[in-house]
Coordinates of C-alpha atoms in Angstrom, one line a residue:
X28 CA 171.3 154.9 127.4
X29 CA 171.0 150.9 128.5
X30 CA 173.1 150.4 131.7
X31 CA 175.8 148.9 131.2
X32 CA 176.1 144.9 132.8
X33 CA 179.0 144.9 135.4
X34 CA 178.1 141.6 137.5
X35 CA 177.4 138.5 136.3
X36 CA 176.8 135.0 137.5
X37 CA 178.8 131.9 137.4
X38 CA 176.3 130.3 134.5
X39 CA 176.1 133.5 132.4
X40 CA 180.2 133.2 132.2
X41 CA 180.0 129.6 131.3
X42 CA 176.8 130.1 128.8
X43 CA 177.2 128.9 125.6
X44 CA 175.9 129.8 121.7
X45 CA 173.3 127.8 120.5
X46 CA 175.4 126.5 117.8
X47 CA 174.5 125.4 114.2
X48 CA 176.6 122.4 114.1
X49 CA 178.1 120.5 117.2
X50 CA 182.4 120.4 116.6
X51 CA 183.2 116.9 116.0
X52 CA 186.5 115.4 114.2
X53 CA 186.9 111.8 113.2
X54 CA 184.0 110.8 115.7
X55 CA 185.7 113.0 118.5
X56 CA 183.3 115.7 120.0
X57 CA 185.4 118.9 120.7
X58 CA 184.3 122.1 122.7
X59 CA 182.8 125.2 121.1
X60 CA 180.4 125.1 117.9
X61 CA 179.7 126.6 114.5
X62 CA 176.9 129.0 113.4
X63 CA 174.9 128.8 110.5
X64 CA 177.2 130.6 108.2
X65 CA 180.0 127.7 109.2
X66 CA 182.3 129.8 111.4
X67 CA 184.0 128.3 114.4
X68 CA 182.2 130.2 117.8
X69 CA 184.2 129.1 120.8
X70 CA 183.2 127.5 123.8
X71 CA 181.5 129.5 126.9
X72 CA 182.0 132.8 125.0
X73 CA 177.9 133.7 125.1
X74 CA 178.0 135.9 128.3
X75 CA 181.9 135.9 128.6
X76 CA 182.6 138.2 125.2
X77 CA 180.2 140.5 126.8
X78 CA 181.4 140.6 130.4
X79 CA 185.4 141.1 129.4
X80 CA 183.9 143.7 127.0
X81 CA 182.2 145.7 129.9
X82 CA 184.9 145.5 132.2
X83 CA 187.2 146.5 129.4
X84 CA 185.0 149.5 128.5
X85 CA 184.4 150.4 132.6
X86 CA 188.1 150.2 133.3
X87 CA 188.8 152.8 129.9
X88 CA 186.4 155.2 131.5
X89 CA 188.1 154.9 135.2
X90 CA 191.4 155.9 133.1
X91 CA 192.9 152.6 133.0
X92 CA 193.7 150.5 130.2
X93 CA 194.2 146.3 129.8
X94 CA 198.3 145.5 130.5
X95 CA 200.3 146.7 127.5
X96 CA 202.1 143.2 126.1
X97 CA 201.5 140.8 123.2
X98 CA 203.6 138.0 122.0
X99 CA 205.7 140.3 120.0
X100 CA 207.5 141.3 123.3
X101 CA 208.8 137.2 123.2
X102 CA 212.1 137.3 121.1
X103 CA 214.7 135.0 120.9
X104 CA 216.0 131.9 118.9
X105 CA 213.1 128.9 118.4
X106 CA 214.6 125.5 117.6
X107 CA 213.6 124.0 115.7
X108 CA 212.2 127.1 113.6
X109 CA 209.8 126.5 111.2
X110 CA 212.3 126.2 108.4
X111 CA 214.5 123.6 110.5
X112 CA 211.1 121.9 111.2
X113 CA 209.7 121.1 107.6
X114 CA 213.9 120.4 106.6
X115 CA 213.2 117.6 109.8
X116 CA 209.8 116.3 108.0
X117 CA 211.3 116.3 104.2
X118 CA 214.2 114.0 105.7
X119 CA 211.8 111.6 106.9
X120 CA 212.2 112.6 110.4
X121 CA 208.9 113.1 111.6
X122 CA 209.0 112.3 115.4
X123 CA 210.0 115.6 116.7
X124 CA 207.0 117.7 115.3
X125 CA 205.1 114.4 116.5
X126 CA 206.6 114.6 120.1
X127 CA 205.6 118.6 119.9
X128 CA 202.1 118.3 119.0
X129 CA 201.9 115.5 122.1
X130 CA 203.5 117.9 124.5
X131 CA 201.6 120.8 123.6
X132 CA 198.3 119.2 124.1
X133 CA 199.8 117.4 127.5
X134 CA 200.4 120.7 128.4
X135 CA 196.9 122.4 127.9
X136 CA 195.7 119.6 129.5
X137 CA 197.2 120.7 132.6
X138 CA 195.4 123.8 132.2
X139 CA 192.7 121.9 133.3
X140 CA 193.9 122.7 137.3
X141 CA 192.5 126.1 136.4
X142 CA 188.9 125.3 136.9
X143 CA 189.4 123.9 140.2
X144 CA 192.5 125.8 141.8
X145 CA 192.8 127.2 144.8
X146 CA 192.7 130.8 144.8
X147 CA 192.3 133.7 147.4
X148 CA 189.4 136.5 147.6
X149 CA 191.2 139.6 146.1
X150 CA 188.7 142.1 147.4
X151 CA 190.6 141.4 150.8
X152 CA 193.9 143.2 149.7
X153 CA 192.0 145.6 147.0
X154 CA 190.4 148.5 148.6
X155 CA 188.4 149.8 146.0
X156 CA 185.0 147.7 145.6
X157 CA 185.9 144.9 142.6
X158 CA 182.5 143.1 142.5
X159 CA 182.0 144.8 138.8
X160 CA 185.1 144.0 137.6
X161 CA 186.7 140.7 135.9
X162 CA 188.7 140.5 139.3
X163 CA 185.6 140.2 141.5
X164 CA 184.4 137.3 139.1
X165 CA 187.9 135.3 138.6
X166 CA 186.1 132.4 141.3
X167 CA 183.1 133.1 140.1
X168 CA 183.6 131.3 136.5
X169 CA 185.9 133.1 134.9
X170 CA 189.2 131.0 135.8
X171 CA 186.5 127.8 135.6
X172 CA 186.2 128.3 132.3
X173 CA 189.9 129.1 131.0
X174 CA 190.4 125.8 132.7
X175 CA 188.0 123.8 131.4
X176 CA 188.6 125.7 127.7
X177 CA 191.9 123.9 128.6
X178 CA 191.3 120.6 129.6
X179 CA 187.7 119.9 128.2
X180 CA 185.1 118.4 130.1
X181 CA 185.9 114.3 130.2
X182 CA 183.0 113.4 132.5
X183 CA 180.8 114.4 129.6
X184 CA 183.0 113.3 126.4
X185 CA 183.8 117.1 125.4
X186 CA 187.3 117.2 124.9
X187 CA 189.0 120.5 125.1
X188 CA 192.3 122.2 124.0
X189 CA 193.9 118.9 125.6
X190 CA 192.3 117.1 123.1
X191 CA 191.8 119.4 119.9
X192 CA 196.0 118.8 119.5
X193 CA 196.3 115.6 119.5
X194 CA 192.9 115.4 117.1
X195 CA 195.3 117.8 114.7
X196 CA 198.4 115.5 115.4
X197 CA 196.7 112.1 114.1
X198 CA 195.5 114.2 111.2
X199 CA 198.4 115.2 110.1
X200 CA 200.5 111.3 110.6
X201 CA 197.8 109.0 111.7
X202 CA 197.3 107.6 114.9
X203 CA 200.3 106.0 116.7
X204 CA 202.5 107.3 114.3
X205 CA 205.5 107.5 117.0
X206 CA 205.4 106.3 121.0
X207 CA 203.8 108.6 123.4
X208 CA 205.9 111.2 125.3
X209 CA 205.4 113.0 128.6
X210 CA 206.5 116.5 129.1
X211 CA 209.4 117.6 130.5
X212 CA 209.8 120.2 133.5
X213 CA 207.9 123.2 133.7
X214 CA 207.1 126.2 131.3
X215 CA 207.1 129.2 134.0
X216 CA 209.7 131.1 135.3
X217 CA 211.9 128.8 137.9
X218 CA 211.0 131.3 141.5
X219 CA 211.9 129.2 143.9
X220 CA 210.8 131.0 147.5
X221 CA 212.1 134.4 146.7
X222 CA 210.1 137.2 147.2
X223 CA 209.1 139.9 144.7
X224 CA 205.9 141.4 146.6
X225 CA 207.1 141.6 149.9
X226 CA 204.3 144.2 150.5
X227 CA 201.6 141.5 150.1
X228 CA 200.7 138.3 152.1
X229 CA 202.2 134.8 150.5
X230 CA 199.1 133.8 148.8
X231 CA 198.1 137.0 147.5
X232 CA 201.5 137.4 146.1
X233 CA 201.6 133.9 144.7
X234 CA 198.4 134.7 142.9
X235 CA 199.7 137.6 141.0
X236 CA 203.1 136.2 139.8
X237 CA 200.1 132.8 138.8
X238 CA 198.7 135.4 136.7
X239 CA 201.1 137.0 134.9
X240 CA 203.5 134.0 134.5
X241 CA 199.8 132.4 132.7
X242 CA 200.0 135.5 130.3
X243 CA 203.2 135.1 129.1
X244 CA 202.9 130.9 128.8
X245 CA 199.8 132.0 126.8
X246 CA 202.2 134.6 124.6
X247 CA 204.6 132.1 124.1
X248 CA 202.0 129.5 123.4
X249 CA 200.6 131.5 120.7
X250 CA 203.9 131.6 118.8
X251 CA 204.3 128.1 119.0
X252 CA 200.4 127.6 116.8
X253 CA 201.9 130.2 114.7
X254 CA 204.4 128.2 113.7
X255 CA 202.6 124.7 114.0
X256 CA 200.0 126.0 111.5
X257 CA 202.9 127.1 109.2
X258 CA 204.2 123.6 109.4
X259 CA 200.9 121.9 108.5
X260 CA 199.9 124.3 106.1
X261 CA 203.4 123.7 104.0
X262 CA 202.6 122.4 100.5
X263 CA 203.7 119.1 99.9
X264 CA 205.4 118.3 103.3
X265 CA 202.7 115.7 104.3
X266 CA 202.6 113.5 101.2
X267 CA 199.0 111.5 101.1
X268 CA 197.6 113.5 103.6
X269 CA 197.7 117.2 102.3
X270 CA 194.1 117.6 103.3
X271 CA 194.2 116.2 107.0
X272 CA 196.9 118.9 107.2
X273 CA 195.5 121.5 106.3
X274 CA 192.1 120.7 108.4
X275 CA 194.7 120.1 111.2
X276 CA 195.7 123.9 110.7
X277 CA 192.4 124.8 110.8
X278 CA 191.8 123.2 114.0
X279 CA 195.2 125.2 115.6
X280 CA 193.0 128.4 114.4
X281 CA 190.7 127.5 116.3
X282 CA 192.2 126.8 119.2
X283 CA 193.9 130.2 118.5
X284 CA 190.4 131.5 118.8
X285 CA 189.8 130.4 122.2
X286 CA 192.9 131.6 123.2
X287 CA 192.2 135.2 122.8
X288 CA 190.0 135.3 125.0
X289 CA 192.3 134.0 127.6
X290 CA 195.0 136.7 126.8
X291 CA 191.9 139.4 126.6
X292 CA 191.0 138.4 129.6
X293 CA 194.8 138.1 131.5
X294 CA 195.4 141.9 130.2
X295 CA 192.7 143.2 132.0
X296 CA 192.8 141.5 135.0
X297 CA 196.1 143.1 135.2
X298 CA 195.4 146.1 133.9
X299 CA 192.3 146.2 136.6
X300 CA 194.9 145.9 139.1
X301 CA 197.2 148.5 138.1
X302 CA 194.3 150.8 138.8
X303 CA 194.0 149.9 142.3
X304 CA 194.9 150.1 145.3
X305 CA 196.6 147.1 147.1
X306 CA 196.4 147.1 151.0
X307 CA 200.0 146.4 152.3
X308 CA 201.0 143.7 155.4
X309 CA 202.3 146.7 157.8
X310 CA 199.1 148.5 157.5
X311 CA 199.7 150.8 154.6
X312 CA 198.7 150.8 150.8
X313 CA 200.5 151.0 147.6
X314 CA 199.6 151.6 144.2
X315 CA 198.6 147.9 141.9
X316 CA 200.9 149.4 139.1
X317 CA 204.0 149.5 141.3
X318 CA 203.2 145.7 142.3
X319 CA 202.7 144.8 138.9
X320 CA 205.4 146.4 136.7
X321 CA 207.6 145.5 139.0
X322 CA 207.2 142.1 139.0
X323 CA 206.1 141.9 135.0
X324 CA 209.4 143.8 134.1
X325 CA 211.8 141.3 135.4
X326 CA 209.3 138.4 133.8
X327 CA 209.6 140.0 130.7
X328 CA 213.7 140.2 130.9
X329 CA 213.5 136.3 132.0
X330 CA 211.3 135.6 129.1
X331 CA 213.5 137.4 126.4
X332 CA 217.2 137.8 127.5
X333 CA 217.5 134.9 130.0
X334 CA 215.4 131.4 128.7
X335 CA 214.8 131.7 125.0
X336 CA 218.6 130.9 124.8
X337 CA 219.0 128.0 127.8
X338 CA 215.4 126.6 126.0
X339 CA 217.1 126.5 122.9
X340 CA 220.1 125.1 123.5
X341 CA 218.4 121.9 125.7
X342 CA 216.2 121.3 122.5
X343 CA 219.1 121.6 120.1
X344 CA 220.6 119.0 122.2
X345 CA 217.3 116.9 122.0
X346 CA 216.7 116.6 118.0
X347 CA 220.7 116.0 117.6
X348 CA 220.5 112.8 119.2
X349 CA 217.0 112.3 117.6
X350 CA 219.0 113.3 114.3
X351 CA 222.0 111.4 114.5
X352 CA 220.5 107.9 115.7
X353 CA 219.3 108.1 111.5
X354 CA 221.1 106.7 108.8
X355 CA 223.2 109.9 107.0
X356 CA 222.5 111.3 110.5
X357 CA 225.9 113.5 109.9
X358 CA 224.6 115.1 107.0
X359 CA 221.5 115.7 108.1
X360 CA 222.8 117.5 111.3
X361 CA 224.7 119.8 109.1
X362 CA 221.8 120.8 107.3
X363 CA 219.5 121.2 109.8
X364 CA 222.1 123.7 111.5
X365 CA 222.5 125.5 108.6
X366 CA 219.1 126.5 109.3
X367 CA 219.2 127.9 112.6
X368 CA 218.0 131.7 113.3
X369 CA 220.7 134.3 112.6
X370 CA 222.5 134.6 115.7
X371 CA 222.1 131.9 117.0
X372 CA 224.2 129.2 115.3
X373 CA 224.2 126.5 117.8
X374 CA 227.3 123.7 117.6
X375 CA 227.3 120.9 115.5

């Protein structure tokens, strides 16, 4: 039986398909490729689909398993929903899903601090040997390249994630359709400098909560494409420019596609770590799973019970000004409320 690969370097993790056809939309060259049948093959997924499938298969045989969570764990009222967002579009008002698009691709630009950030050598507080597994590799092109799948590679004219959304944006309206918008405040859990891992030194702490709070942006990231492709893909809603829509969808499926391997990969970091063993500041040791669940469980009750609400509200409060500024602005408002998620009828 071949051995299987446990360690890899920095430019097998980064290695690309030789792709069929470069990606390129409207002039733009985007990251990833397509093979000769036509499929989308995402970026740096050469040696990175087989690593995360080795580590995945080494940590099953140790026992261990990648972290148990999807996006299905995210609940909560979404405004607007996809209903309240096509009602928006079919009234002429077209800016929020505009301002959306913008922010989302804002916001994976950001991602592009991945490649470069910071981060401490986990072998230090591990003390089982991790230079086979997707932790020993995290600064060794692994967290490189969920960066740069974020923010693209500029220097070269590659645009990434960043990019592919606002590509799919001007598709869908045409460029400049509405101002540019910057984001507002952060996506993660508000922590302030309380601590949850008291066991652990600062950074090493800070670099676990970095890792599950990315997870759970990336679950509720994925139900936001869900419902952006719905949008786009709605039959009629983008008079004179069905097609561009529907290609914009397409291009949110891809983008999906790269993303999977960013939630692959989170899920078994974590789940490596629940495996282990985490060396303690006082000298003694505790198990990775304690550390973990402990942490992930109160994330989880933020993320459902706690913000889904508060976000809703602050955007409800957004689009009625946006709504209200049009002409009929009154009935609009009422329609658009009519709409709202069971349970979560918000004022008018």
């Amino acid at each position: 039986m071949t051995e299987r690969q446990l360690m890899f370097t920095e430019s097998e993790l980064l290695s690309d398909h030789d792709y069929a056809a470069a990606h390129v939309i409207d002039g733009r060259r985007l990251h990833g490729g397509f093979d000769g049948a036509g499929s989308y093959v995402p970026p740096r997924s050469k040696g990175r689909r087989v690593a995360i499938d080795n580590w995945t298969a080494a940590l099953r045989e140790r026992g261990g398993d990648l972290l148990d969570a999807d996006s299905s764990l995210l609940t909560g009222p979404r405004v607007p929903n996809p209903k309240q967002q096509r009602y928006l579009i079919e009234c002429g008002i077209t800016r929020p899903f505009w301002n959306g698009l913008t922010v989302t691709g804002k916001i994976e630009g950001r991602g592009r601090m991945i490649a470069e950030m910071p981060f401490p050598d986990m072998q230090r507080i591990i003390v089982e040997d991790i230079s086979g597994m997707a932790l020993g590799h995290l600064k060794k092109g692994l967290l490189k390249a969920h960066g740069i799948d974020e923010g693209g590679e500029p220097d070269k004219g590659v645009g990434g994630h960043d990019v592919m959304w606002f590509v799919a944006r001007d598709l869908a309206f045409g460029a400049d359709a509405h101002p540019d918008i910057e984001p507002s405040g952060g996506i993660a859990r508000p922590e302030g400098e309380e601590r949850y891992m008291p066991e652990l030194e600062v950074p090493y702490e800070m670099a676990l909560r970095f890792l599950m709070n990315l997870l759970l942006i990336e679950f509720r990231a994925e139900i936001g494409f869900a419902t952006s492709q719905e949008t786009f893909r709605s039959p009629g809603l983008f008079a004179g420019r069905s097609s561009e829509a529907l290609e914009a969808a397409e291009i949110v499926e891809r983008i999906r596609t790269d993303e999977r391997i960013h939630v692959e990969s989170l899920r078994l970091y974590l789940g490596e770590l629940r495996s282990l063993t985490l060396k303690c500041v006082d000298g003694g040791t505790i198990a990775g799973a304690e550390i973990v669940d402990r942490f992930w469980t109160g994330l989880v009750q933020w993320a459902t019970v706690l913000q889904p609400r508060l976000a809703a509200e602050r955007q409800h409060e957004v689009l009625k000004a946006e709504i209200l500024a049009q002409e009929d602005g009154a009935r609009v408002l009422a329609g658009f409320n009519a709409l709202a998620d069971a349970g979560y009828s918000m004022a008018g």
